[in-house]
Coordinates of C-alpha atoms in Angstrom, one line a residue:
X1 CA 156.6 131.2 106.8
X2 CA 157.0 129.7 110.3
X3 CA 154.2 127.3 111.3
X4 CA 152.6 128.5 114.5
X5 CA 152.3 126.1 117.4
X6 CA 148.7 125.2 118.2
X7 CA 147.2 124.7 121.6
X8 CA 144.1 122.5 122.1
X9 CA 142.0 122.8 125.3
X10 CA 140.2 119.5 125.9
X11 CA 141.5 116.0 125.6
X12 CA 138.3 114.3 124.5
X13 CA 137.5 112.9 121.1
X14 CA 137.5 116.3 119.4
X15 CA 140.7 117.4 120.9
X16 CA 142.7 114.2 120.4
X17 CA 141.5 113.7 116.9
X18 CA 142.4 117.3 116.0
X19 CA 145.8 116.9 117.5
X20 CA 146.4 113.8 115.3
X21 CA 145.2 115.6 112.2
X22 CA 147.3 118.7 112.8
X23 CA 150.4 116.6 113.4
X24 CA 149.6 114.9 110.1
X25 CA 150.2 118.2 108.4
X26 CA 153.4 118.9 110.4
X27 CA 152.0 121.2 113.1
X28 CA 153.3 121.1 116.6
X29 CA 150.5 120.8 119.2
X30 CA 149.9 120.6 122.9
X31 CA 146.6 119.4 124.4
X32 CA 145.6 120.5 127.9
X33 CA 143.1 118.3 129.7
X34 CA 141.4 119.2 133.0
X35 CA 141.2 115.6 134.3
X36 CA 144.2 114.7 136.5
X37 CA 144.3 111.0 136.0
X38 CA 143.3 108.3 133.5
X39 CA 140.0 106.6 134.3
X40 CA 137.9 104.2 132.3
X41 CA 134.8 106.3 131.7
X42 CA 131.5 106.2 129.9
X43 CA 130.0 103.4 128.0
X44 CA 129.5 102.8 124.3
X45 CA 129.8 105.2 121.4
X46 CA 128.9 104.8 117.7
X47 CA 130.9 106.0 114.7
X48 CA 128.9 106.3 111.5
X49 CA 130.4 105.9 108.0
X50 CA 131.2 109.7 107.8
X51 CA 133.4 109.4 110.9
X52 CA 135.1 106.3 109.6
X53 CA 135.7 108.1 106.3
X54 CA 137.4 111.0 108.2
X55 CA 139.5 108.5 110.1
X56 CA 140.3 107.0 106.7
X57 CA 141.8 110.3 105.7
X58 CA 144.2 109.9 108.6
X59 CA 145.0 106.3 107.6
X60 CA 143.4 105.0 110.8
X61 CA 139.9 103.6 109.8
X62 CA 140.8 100.0 109.4
X63 CA 142.9 99.8 112.5
X64 CA 140.1 101.4 114.5
X65 CA 137.5 99.0 113.3
X66 CA 139.4 96.2 114.8
X67 CA 138.8 97.7 118.3
X68 CA 135.0 97.5 118.1
X69 CA 132.0 95.9 116.6
X70 CA 130.7 96.7 113.1
X71 CA 126.9 97.2 112.8
X72 CA 125.0 97.5 109.6
X73 CA 121.4 97.3 110.6
X74 CA 119.3 99.1 113.2
X75 CA 115.7 98.5 114.3
X76 CA 113.2 100.9 115.8
X77 CA 110.6 99.1 117.8
X78 CA 107.4 100.0 119.7
X79 CA 107.3 99.2 123.4
X80 CA 105.8 95.8 122.8
X81 CA 108.7 94.8 120.6
X82 CA 107.1 95.2 117.2
X83 CA 109.2 96.7 114.4
X84 CA 108.4 100.2 113.3
X85 CA 111.3 100.5 110.8
X86 CA 114.6 98.9 109.9
X87 CA 117.5 101.0 108.7
X88 CA 120.6 99.7 107.0
X89 CA 123.8 101.2 105.9
X90 CA 124.3 100.3 102.2
X91 CA 127.6 98.5 101.4
X92 CA 128.6 101.2 98.9
X93 CA 128.5 103.8 101.7
X94 CA 131.0 102.0 103.9
X95 CA 131.5 99.1 106.3
X96 CA 128.7 100.2 108.6
X97 CA 128.6 101.7 112.0
X98 CA 131.4 101.1 114.5
X99 CA 130.2 100.5 118.0
X100 CA 133.1 100.8 120.5
X101 CA 133.6 101.5 124.1
X102 CA 134.6 105.1 124.8
X103 CA 137.7 104.1 126.8
X104 CA 138.9 102.0 123.9
X105 CA 138.5 104.9 121.4
X106 CA 140.4 107.2 123.7
X107 CA 143.2 104.7 124.1
X108 CA 143.4 104.2 120.3
X109 CA 143.6 108.0 119.8
X110 CA 146.3 108.4 122.4
X111 CA 148.3 105.6 120.7
X112 CA 148.7 108.0 117.7
X113 CA 150.3 110.7 119.8
X114 CA 153.5 111.2 121.7
X115 CA 153.4 111.1 125.6
X116 CA 154.3 114.8 125.8
X117 CA 151.5 115.9 123.5
X118 CA 148.8 115.7 126.2
X119 CA 149.1 117.4 129.6
X120 CA 146.7 116.3 132.3
X121 CA 145.4 118.1 135.4
X122 CA 145.4 121.5 133.6
X123 CA 141.9 122.9 134.2
X124 CA 141.3 126.1 132.3
X125 CA 139.7 128.9 134.3
X126 CA 140.3 132.0 132.2
X127 CA 141.4 133.1 128.7
X128 CA 142.4 136.4 127.1
X129 CA 143.6 137.2 123.6
X130 CA 145.1 140.2 121.9
X131 CA 146.4 140.8 118.4
X132 CA 149.4 138.5 118.8
X133 CA 148.6 135.7 121.2
X134 CA 146.1 133.9 123.5
X135 CA 146.8 133.6 127.2
X136 CA 145.3 130.7 129.1
X137 CA 145.1 130.7 132.9
X138 CA 144.8 127.3 134.7
X139 CA 143.3 126.6 138.1
X140 CA 146.8 126.3 139.7
X141 CA 147.5 129.9 138.7
X142 CA 150.0 129.0 135.9
X143 CA 149.5 130.5 132.5
X144 CA 150.2 129.3 128.9
X145 CA 150.8 131.6 125.9
X146 CA 150.0 130.4 122.4
X147 CA 149.6 132.0 119.0
X148 CA 146.5 129.8 118.2
X149 CA 144.0 128.0 120.3
X150 CA 141.5 125.3 119.5
X151 CA 138.6 125.1 122.1
X152 CA 137.5 121.5 122.3
X153 CA 136.4 121.5 125.9
X154 CA 132.8 120.3 125.4
X155 CA 129.2 121.5 125.7
X156 CA 130.0 123.4 128.9
X157 CA 133.1 125.0 127.4
X158 CA 135.0 127.3 129.8
X159 CA 136.6 129.0 126.8
X160 CA 133.2 129.7 125.2
X161 CA 131.9 130.9 128.5
X162 CA 134.7 133.5 128.7
X163 CA 134.6 134.6 125.1
X164 CA 130.9 134.2 124.2
X165 CA 129.0 134.2 127.6
X166 CA 125.6 134.5 125.8
X167 CA 125.8 131.0 124.3
X168 CA 124.8 128.3 126.7
X169 CA 123.6 124.7 126.5
X170 CA 119.8 124.2 126.1
X171 CA 117.9 121.4 127.6
X172 CA 116.2 119.0 125.1
X173 CA 113.4 118.2 127.5
X174 CA 114.5 114.7 128.6
X175 CA 117.2 113.0 130.5
X176 CA 119.2 109.8 129.9
X177 CA 120.6 106.8 131.7
X178 CA 123.2 104.6 130.2
X179 CA 125.3 101.6 131.0
X180 CA 127.0 98.4 129.8
X181 CA 126.1 94.8 130.5
X182 CA 126.9 91.3 129.4
X183 CA 124.8 90.6 126.4
X184 CA 121.6 88.5 127.0
X185 CA 121.3 85.4 124.9
X186 CA 120.7 86.2 121.2
X187 CA 121.3 90.0 121.7
X188 CA 125.1 90.3 121.0
X189 CA 124.6 91.2 117.4
X190 CA 121.3 93.0 117.4
X191 CA 120.9 96.8 117.7
X192 CA 117.6 98.5 118.4
X193 CA 115.9 101.5 119.9
X194 CA 112.4 101.1 121.5
X195 CA 110.0 104.1 121.4
X196 CA 107.2 104.0 124.0
X197 CA 105.1 106.0 126.4
X198 CA 107.7 105.9 129.1
X199 CA 110.5 107.0 126.9
X200 CA 113.1 105.3 124.7
X201 CA 115.4 102.4 125.4
X202 CA 118.4 101.5 123.2
X203 CA 120.4 98.3 123.0
X204 CA 123.7 98.3 121.0
X205 CA 126.3 95.5 120.7
X206 CA 129.9 96.4 121.6
X207 CA 131.4 93.0 120.7
X208 CA 133.1 90.6 123.0
X209 CA 129.8 89.6 124.4
X210 CA 128.9 93.0 125.7
X211 CA 126.1 95.5 124.9
X212 CA 125.6 99.1 126.0
X213 CA 122.2 100.4 126.7
X214 CA 120.6 103.8 127.1
X215 CA 117.2 105.0 128.4
X216 CA 115.4 108.3 128.2
X217 CA 112.4 109.9 129.8
X218 CA 110.9 113.3 129.7
X219 CA 112.0 115.5 132.6
X220 CA 113.4 118.9 133.5
X221 CA 117.1 119.2 133.6
X222 CA 117.1 119.9 137.3
X223 CA 114.9 117.0 138.3
X224 CA 116.9 115.8 141.2
X225 CA 114.6 112.9 141.9
X226 CA 115.5 111.2 138.6
X227 CA 119.2 111.8 139.3
X228 CA 118.8 109.5 142.3
X229 CA 117.3 106.7 140.3
X230 CA 118.7 103.2 140.8
X231 CA 118.4 100.2 138.5
X232 CA 115.3 99.0 140.4
X233 CA 113.7 102.4 139.6
X234 CA 114.4 101.9 135.9
X235 CA 113.1 98.4 136.1
X236 CA 109.8 99.7 137.4
X237 CA 109.7 102.6 135.0
X238 CA 110.1 100.3 131.9
X239 CA 108.2 97.3 133.3
X240 CA 105.7 97.5 130.5
X241 CA 108.3 97.2 127.8
X242 CA 109.1 94.1 125.8
X243 CA 111.4 91.3 127.2
X244 CA 114.7 92.5 125.7
X245 CA 114.5 95.7 127.6
X246 CA 113.7 93.9 130.9
X247 CA 116.5 91.4 130.2
X248 CA 119.1 94.2 129.8
X249 CA 118.0 96.0 133.0
X250 CA 118.0 92.7 134.9
X251 CA 121.8 92.6 134.2
X252 CA 122.5 96.3 135.0
X253 CA 124.1 97.4 138.2
X254 CA 123.9 100.7 140.1
X255 CA 127.7 101.1 140.1
X256 CA 127.8 101.4 136.3
X257 CA 124.7 103.6 135.9
X258 CA 125.4 107.0 134.3
X259 CA 122.7 109.7 134.4
X260 CA 122.5 113.2 132.9
X261 CA 120.4 115.7 131.0
X262 CA 120.4 115.7 127.2
X263 CA 121.5 119.1 125.8
X264 CA 122.5 120.8 122.6
X265 CA 123.8 124.3 121.6
X266 CA 121.9 126.9 119.7
X267 CA 123.6 128.0 116.5
X268 CA 126.6 130.2 117.1
X269 CA 127.2 133.2 114.9
X270 CA 130.8 132.2 114.4
X271 CA 133.1 129.3 115.3
X272 CA 136.2 131.5 114.9
X273 CA 136.9 134.3 117.4
X274 CA 140.2 136.0 116.7
X275 CA 142.9 133.5 117.4
X276 CA 140.5 131.0 119.0
X277 CA 138.5 128.4 117.1
X278 CA 135.7 126.3 118.6
X279 CA 135.2 122.7 117.5
X280 CA 133.2 119.6 118.6
X281 CA 130.7 120.0 121.4
X282 CA 132.1 123.4 122.3
X283 CA 130.9 124.7 118.9
X284 CA 127.9 122.6 117.9
X285 CA 126.8 120.1 120.6
X286 CA 123.9 118.0 119.4
X287 CA 121.4 115.7 121.0
X288 CA 122.4 112.1 120.4
X289 CA 119.4 111.1 118.2
X290 CA 121.4 110.9 115.0
X291 CA 124.5 109.4 116.6
X292 CA 126.5 112.3 115.2
X293 CA 128.0 114.1 118.2
X294 CA 131.4 112.5 118.1
X295 CA 131.2 112.0 114.3
X296 CA 130.9 115.7 113.6
X297 CA 133.8 116.4 115.9
X298 CA 135.9 113.9 114.0
X299 CA 134.9 115.6 110.7
X300 CA 136.0 119.0 112.3
X301 CA 139.5 117.7 112.9
X302 CA 140.1 116.6 109.3
X303 CA 138.5 119.7 107.7
X304 CA 140.5 122.0 110.0
X305 CA 143.7 120.2 109.1
X306 CA 143.0 120.6 105.4
X307 CA 142.1 124.3 105.9
X308 CA 145.4 125.0 107.7
X309 CA 147.4 123.0 105.2
X310 CA 146.0 124.9 102.1
X311 CA 145.6 128.4 103.6
X312 CA 148.8 129.9 105.0
X313 CA 147.0 132.6 107.1
X314 CA 145.5 131.1 110.2
X315 CA 142.7 133.6 110.4
X316 CA 141.7 132.9 106.8
X317 CA 141.9 129.1 107.5
X318 CA 139.6 129.5 110.6
X319 CA 137.1 131.4 108.4
X320 CA 137.2 128.8 105.7
X321 CA 136.7 126.1 108.3
X322 CA 133.5 127.7 109.7
X323 CA 132.1 128.4 106.2
X324 CA 132.4 124.7 105.5
X325 CA 131.3 123.3 108.8
X326 CA 128.6 125.6 110.1
X327 CA 125.8 124.7 107.5
X328 CA 126.4 121.0 108.0
X329 CA 126.6 121.0 111.8
X330 CA 123.5 123.3 112.1
X331 CA 121.6 120.9 110.0
X332 CA 122.6 118.0 112.2
X333 CA 121.7 119.8 115.4
X334 CA 118.3 120.8 114.1
X335 CA 117.4 117.4 112.7
X336 CA 118.6 115.6 115.7
X337 CA 116.5 117.7 118.0
X338 CA 113.5 117.1 115.8
X339 CA 113.9 113.4 116.0
X340 CA 114.2 113.5 119.7
X341 CA 111.1 115.5 120.1
X342 CA 109.0 113.1 118.1
X343 CA 110.7 110.1 119.7
X344 CA 109.8 111.4 123.2
X345 CA 106.0 111.8 122.5
X346 CA 104.1 110.4 125.4
X347 CA 100.4 110.9 124.7
X348 CA 98.8 107.6 123.5
X349 CA 97.1 109.2 120.5
X350 CA 100.3 111.0 119.4
X351 CA 102.3 107.7 119.7
X352 CA 99.7 105.8 117.7
X353 CA 99.8 108.4 114.9
X354 CA 103.6 108.5 114.9
X355 CA 104.0 104.8 114.8
X356 CA 101.5 104.4 112.0
X357 CA 103.3 107.1 110.0
X358 CA 106.7 105.5 110.5
X359 CA 105.5 102.1 109.3
X360 CA 104.0 103.7 106.2
X361 CA 107.1 105.7 105.2
X362 CA 109.0 104.4 102.2
X363 CA 112.6 103.2 102.7
X364 CA 113.8 106.1 100.6
X365 CA 112.7 108.6 103.3
X366 CA 115.3 107.5 105.8
X367 CA 117.9 106.7 103.1
X368 CA 118.0 110.3 101.8
X369 CA 118.8 111.6 105.3
X370 CA 121.3 108.9 105.9
X371 CA 123.0 109.7 102.5
X372 CA 123.3 113.3 103.4
X373 CA 125.3 112.4 106.5
X374 CA 127.2 109.3 105.6
X375 CA 127.9 109.4 101.8
X376 CA 131.1 111.6 102.2
X377 CA 134.7 111.0 101.4
X378 CA 137.6 113.0 102.8
X379 CA 140.8 113.7 100.9
X380 CA 143.8 111.9 102.6
X381 CA 146.1 113.9 104.8
X382 CA 149.9 113.4 104.4
X383 CA 151.2 110.7 106.7
X384 CA 153.9 112.8 108.4
X385 CA 152.8 112.0 112.0
X386 CA 155.3 110.1 114.1
X387 CA 153.0 107.8 116.1
X388 CA 153.7 107.1 119.8
X389 CA 152.7 103.9 121.6
X390 CA 152.0 105.4 125.0
X391 CA 148.4 105.7 125.9
X392 CA 149.0 106.6 129.6
X393 CA 147.5 110.1 129.2
X394 CA 144.1 109.1 128.0
X395 CA 141.5 111.5 129.4
X396 CA 137.8 111.6 129.6
X397 CA 135.8 113.7 127.2
X398 CA 134.7 116.3 129.7
X399 CA 136.4 118.1 132.6
X400 CA 133.8 116.8 135.1
X401 CA 134.6 113.2 134.1
X402 CA 131.2 112.5 132.6
X403 CA 130.7 111.4 129.0
X404 CA 129.1 113.8 126.4
X405 CA 125.7 113.4 124.7
X406 CA 127.1 111.2 122.0
X407 CA 127.2 108.1 124.1
X408 CA 123.5 107.9 124.4
X409 CA 122.2 106.9 121.0
X410 CA 123.6 104.9 118.1
X411 CA 120.8 105.0 115.6
X412 CA 121.9 105.4 112.0
X413 CA 121.4 109.0 110.9
X414 CA 118.5 108.0 108.6
X415 CA 116.0 107.5 111.4
X416 CA 112.6 107.9 109.8
X417 CA 111.2 111.0 111.4
X418 CA 110.0 113.9 109.3
X419 CA 112.7 116.5 109.4
X420 CA 112.3 120.3 109.7
X421 CA 113.0 122.5 106.7
X422 CA 116.3 121.9 105.1
X423 CA 119.2 124.2 106.0
X424 CA 120.5 126.7 103.5
X425 CA 124.1 126.2 102.6
X426 CA 126.2 123.5 100.9
X427 CA 125.3 119.8 100.9
X428 CA 128.0 117.4 102.1
X429 CA 129.2 116.8 98.6
X430 CA 129.7 120.5 98.0
X431 CA 132.3 120.9 100.8
X432 CA 135.6 121.0 99.0
X433 CA 137.6 119.2 101.6
X434 CA 135.4 116.2 101.0
X435 CA 136.6 114.2 98.0
X436 CA 133.9 113.6 95.4

């Protein structure tokens, strides 16, 4: 049976990792990315053990770890700098959490592909499909026909907007700023997230004497006043926070400040729609509170490759993919949203109650959540990919040149916040493309 060519819309983390995984199983792929040029974009991103395990299935985990900084312990503090909880990744789970600059991750992914695999400046504006093919129309009026299409074009997916117009991003109730600075003295190896009445502030080491930081505050998604904030405004906003927060903001500059609302997607009825499959943020965008946005996209890539390798019929493979991925990603989205809601509490009495509860929780509480996310192993994919060395086509994660939600937070997924009711469906260990 002839192996059908696969087109991927979106050259971010989801699209590039999927291209690598599909080439591993011998599929020919083309990635179309809206951005016309290569630009260093975004700030830090964290990859938890589950994502590193998925990269391990591609034979890339160890090489990738050399590009960033490994982190094993993460602290949550109150706004005065007192520890609320400390979460660690057990050695038996993996090497820890990889903190890496987004541009470095994109460059690494592009090194695994051939120069012709990614085509820049191809902004999708319309899509149609029939029983035999998918027709993609680009902004320049050209069209591309393909038997199968993977939509990896982010939380504001154009493909999703055309095929499923009723599914739109929902605002989480807060906005974020983020940036990267030279590490203050004593901070290069320490990661923390501070929860206080003005919002949250995270500090995560990137290695090489740099840290990335993020800050959140409650706001409507259309609050234009906050969109105009400069570093001096943030310094005033977080003036009552402990010295580490103030030290980081003292090193921040307006030119590197990134601002945006925090969003996720409500659960979709299906990821597969005929000859089109949604992955990554286009399918299950999550708030960044569990550090799982990019991680789940990377899992998508490996699970999809396994499904297409073992199931000859593409439609059946797409259905198998969504049966495996939907319960897990829905659980992540729901739990991450819950953590964010509790972390953003602003009333003094609510904060005092929350902080007291967190301090009293046993370590096993956070560990169980962390295990559900991180304690996974993926079956290796065959190493049939011919790797390129040209990273000139590296593209940002979204068509508008802004990073996705996943750059904001890097907390281990075991953050000690009471979760909502557990999702029905398989646990991570029950998904058959994860090795036991």
